[in-house]
PDB file of C-alpha atoms in Angstrom:
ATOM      1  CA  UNK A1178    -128.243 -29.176  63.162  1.00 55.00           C
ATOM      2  CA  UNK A1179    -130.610 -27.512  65.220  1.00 63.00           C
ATOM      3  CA  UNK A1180    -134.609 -28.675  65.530  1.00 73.00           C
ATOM      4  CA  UNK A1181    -136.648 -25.699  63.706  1.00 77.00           C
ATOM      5  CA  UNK A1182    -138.899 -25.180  66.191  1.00 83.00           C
ATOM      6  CA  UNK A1183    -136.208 -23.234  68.274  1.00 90.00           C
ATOM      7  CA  UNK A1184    -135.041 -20.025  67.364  1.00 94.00           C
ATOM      8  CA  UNK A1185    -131.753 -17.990  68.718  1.00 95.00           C
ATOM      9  CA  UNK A1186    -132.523 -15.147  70.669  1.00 96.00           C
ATOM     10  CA  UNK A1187    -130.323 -11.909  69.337  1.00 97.00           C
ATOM     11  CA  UNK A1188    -127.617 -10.714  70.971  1.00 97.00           C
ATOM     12  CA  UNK A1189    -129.539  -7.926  72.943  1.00 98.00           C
ATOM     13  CA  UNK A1190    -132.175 -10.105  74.085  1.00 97.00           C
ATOM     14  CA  UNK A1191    -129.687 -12.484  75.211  1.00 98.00           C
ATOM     15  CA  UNK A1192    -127.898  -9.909  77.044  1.00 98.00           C
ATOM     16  CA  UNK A1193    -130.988  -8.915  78.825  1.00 98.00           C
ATOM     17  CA  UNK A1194    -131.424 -12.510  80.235  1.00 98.00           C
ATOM     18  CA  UNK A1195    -128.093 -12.801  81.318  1.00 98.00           C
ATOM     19  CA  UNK A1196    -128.372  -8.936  83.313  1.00 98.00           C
ATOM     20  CA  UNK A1197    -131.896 -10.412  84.736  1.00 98.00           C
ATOM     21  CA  UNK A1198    -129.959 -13.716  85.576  1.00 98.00           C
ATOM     22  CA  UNK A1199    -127.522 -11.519  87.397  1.00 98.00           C
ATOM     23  CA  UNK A1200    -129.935  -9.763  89.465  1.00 98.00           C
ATOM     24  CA  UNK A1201    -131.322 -12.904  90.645  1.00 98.00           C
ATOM     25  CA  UNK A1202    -128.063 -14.154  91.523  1.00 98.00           C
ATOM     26  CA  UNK A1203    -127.644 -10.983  93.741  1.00 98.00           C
ATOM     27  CA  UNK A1204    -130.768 -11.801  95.620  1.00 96.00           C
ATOM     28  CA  UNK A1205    -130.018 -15.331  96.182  1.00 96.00           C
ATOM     29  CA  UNK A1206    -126.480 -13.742  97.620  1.00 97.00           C
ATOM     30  CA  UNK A1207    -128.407 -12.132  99.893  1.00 96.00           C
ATOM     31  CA  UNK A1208    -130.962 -14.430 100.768  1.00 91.00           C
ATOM     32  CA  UNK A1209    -128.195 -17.296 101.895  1.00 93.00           C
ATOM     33  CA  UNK A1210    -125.946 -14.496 103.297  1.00 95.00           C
ATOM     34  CA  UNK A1211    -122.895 -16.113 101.068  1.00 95.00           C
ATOM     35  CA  UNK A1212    -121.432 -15.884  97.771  1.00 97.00           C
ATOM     36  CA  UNK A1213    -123.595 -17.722  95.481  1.00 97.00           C
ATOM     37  CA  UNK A1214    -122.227 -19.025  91.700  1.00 97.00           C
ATOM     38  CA  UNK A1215    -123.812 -19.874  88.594  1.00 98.00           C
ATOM     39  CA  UNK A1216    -124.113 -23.944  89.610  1.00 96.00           C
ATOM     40  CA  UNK A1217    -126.240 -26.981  91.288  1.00 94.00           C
ATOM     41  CA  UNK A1218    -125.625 -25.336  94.299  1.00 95.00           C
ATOM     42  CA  UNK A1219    -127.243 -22.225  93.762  1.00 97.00           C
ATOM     43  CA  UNK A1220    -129.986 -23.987  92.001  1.00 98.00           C
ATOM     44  CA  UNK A1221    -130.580 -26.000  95.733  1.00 97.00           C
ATOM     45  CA  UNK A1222    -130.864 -22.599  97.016  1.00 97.00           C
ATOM     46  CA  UNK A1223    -133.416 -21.177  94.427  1.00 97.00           C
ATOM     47  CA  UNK A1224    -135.494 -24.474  95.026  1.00 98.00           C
ATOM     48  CA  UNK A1225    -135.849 -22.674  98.825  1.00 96.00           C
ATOM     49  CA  UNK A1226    -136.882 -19.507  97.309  1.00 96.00           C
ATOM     50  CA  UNK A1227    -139.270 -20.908  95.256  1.00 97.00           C
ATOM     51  CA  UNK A1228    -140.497 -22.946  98.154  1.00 96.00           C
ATOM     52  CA  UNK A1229    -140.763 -20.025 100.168  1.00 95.00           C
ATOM     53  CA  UNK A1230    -142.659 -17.717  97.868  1.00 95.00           C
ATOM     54  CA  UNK A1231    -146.266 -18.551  97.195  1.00 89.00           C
ATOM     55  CA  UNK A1232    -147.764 -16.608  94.923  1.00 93.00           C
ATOM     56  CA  UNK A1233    -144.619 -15.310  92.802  1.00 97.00           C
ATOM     57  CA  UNK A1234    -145.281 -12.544  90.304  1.00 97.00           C
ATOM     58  CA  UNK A1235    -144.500 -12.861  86.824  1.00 97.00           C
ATOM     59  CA  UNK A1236    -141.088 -10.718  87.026  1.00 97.00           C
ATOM     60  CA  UNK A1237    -140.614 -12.677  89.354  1.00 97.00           C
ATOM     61  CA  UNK A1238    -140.827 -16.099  88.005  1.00 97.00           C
ATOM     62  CA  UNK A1239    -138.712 -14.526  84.865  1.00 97.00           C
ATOM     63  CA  UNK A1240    -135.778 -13.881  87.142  1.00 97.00           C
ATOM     64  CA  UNK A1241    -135.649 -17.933  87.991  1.00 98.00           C
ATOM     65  CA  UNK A1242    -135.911 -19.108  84.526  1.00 98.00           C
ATOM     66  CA  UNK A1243    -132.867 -16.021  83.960  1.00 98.00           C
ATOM     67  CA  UNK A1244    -130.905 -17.530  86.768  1.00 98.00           C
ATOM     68  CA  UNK A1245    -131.428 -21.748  85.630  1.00 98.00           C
ATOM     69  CA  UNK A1246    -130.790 -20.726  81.870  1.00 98.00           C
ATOM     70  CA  UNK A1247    -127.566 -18.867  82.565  1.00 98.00           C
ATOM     71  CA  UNK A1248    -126.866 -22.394  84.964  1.00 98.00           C
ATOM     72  CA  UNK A1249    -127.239 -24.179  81.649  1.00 98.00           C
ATOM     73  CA  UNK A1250    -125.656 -21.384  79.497  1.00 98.00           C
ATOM     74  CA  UNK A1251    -122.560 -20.941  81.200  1.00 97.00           C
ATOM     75  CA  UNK A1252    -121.720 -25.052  82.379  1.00 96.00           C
ATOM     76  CA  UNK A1253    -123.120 -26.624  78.705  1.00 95.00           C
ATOM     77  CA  UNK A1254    -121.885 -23.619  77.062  1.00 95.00           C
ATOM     78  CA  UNK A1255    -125.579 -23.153  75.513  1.00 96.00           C
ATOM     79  CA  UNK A1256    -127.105 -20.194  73.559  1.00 97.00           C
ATOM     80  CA  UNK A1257    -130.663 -18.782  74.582  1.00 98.00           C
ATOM     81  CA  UNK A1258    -133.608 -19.137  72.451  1.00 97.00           C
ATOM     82  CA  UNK A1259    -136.817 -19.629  72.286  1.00 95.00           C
ATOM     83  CA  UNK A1260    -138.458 -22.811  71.579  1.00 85.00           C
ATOM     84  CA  UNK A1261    -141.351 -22.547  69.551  1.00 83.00           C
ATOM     85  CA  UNK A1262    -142.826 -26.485  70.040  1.00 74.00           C
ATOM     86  CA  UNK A1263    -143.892 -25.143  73.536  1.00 58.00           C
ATOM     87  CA  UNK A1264    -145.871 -21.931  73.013  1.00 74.00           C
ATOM     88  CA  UNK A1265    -142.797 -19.836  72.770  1.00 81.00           C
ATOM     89  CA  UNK A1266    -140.987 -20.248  75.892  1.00 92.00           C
ATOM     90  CA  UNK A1267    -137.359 -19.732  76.531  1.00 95.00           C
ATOM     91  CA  UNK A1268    -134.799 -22.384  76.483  1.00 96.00           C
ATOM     92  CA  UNK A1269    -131.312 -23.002  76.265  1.00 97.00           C
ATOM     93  CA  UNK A1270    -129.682 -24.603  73.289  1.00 96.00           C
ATOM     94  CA  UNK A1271    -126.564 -26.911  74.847  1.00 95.00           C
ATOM     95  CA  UNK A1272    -124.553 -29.505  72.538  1.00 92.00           C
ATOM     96  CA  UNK A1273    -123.878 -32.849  73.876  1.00 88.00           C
ATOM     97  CA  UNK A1274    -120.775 -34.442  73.596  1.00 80.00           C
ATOM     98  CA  UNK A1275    -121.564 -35.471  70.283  1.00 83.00           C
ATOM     99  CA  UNK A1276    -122.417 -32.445  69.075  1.00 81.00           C
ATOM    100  CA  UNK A1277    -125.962 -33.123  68.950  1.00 87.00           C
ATOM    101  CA  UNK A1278    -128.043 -29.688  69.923  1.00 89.00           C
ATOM    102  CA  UNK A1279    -130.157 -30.265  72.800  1.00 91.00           C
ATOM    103  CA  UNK A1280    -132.954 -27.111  73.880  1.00 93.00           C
ATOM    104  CA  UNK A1281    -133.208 -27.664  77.863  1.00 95.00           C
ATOM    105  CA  UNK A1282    -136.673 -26.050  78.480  1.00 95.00           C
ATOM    106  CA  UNK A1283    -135.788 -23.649  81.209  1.00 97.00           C
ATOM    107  CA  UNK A1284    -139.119 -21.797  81.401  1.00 97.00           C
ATOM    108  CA  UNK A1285    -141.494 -24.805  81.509  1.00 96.00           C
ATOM    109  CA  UNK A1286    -139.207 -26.485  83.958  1.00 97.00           C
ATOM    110  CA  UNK A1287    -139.464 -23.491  86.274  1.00 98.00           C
ATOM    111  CA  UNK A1288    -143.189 -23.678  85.709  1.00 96.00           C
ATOM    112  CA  UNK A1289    -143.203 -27.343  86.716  1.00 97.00           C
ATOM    113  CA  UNK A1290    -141.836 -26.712  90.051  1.00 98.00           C
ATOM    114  CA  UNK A1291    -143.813 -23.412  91.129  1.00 97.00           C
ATOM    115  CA  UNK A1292    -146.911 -25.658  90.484  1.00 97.00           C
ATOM    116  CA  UNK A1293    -145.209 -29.177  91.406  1.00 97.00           C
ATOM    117  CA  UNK A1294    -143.587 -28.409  94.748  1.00 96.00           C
ATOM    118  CA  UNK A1295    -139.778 -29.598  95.475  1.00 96.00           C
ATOM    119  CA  UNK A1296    -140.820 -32.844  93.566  1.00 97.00           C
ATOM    120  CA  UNK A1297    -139.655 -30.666  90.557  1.00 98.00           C
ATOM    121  CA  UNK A1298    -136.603 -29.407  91.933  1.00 98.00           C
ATOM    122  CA  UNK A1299    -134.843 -27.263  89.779  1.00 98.00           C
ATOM    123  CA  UNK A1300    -131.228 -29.164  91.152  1.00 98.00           C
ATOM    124  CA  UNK A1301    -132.681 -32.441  90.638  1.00 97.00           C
ATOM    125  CA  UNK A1302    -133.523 -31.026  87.134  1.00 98.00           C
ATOM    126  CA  UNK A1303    -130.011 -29.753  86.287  1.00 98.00           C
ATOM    127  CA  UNK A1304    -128.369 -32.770  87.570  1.00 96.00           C
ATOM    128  CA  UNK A1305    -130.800 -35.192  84.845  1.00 95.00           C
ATOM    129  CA  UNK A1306    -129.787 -32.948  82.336  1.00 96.00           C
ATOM    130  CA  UNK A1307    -126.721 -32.395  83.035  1.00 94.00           C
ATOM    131  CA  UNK A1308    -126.048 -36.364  82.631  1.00 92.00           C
ATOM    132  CA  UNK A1309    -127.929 -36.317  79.339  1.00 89.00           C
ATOM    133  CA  UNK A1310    -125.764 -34.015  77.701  1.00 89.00           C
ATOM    134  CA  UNK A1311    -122.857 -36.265  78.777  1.00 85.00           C
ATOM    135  CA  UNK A1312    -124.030 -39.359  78.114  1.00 71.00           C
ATOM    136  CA  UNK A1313    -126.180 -39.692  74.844  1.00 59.00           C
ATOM    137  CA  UNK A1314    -125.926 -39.297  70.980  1.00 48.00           C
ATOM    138  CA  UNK A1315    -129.419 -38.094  70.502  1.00 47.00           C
ATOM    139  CA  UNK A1316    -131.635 -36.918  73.197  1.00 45.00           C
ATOM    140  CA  UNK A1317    -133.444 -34.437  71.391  1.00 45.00           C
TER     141      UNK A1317
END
């Protein structure tokens, strides 16, 4: 059962996340000059973007919280959607091991860390989650 203060994102606007996600991808490609994946190691290398851009702009910051979701998405096999409990922001939607339907908050994570420094690392972030959708019944 899913909490009712998130709501699936349609098909189209899911698609659009997951072409934004792919642009950002591209760019990290380039910016570590390797082949860069949808995993915790990619995320290490966003965390040195983000570190290294000051004053993003708002596309930009909506190409990081594209690139983390589709992280989530495509390891937790989660669905986008937007989670209405925090002013509308998007999240992912992963199932635990139980089955239990869990929104990781993509967008105010990615906040956290543009105004918290590295001490909200976005790999230290997927890594706790990623544990929490292993390990409990109910996390939500």
């Amino acid at each position: 059962m899913m909490d009712s203060s998130l709501q699936l994102l349609s098909p189209d606007r899911a698609r659009q996340l997951v072409e934004l996600a792919e642009q950002a991808r591209q760019q990290l490609e380039r910016f570590a000059g390797q082949p860069v994946r949808y995993d915790a190691t990619a995320l290490q290398l966003l965390d040195e973007w983000i570190e290294r851009t000051p004053s993003p702009s708002r596309p930009l910051q909506v190409l990081w919280v594209a690139f983390l979701g589709e992280v989530f998405r495509r390891r937790h096999n989660g669905e986008w959607a937007i989670h209405q409990r925090d002013g509308g922001q998007l999240a992912v939607v992963c199932p635990t091991e139980r089955g239990v339907l869990y929104p990781v908050d993509v967008a105010a994570q990615v906040s956290r860390r543009i105004a918290g420094g590295i001490a909200e690392s976005l790999a230290l972030y997927y890594v706790r989650q990623s544990i929490l959708l292993r390990e409990h019944e109910d996390i939500a």
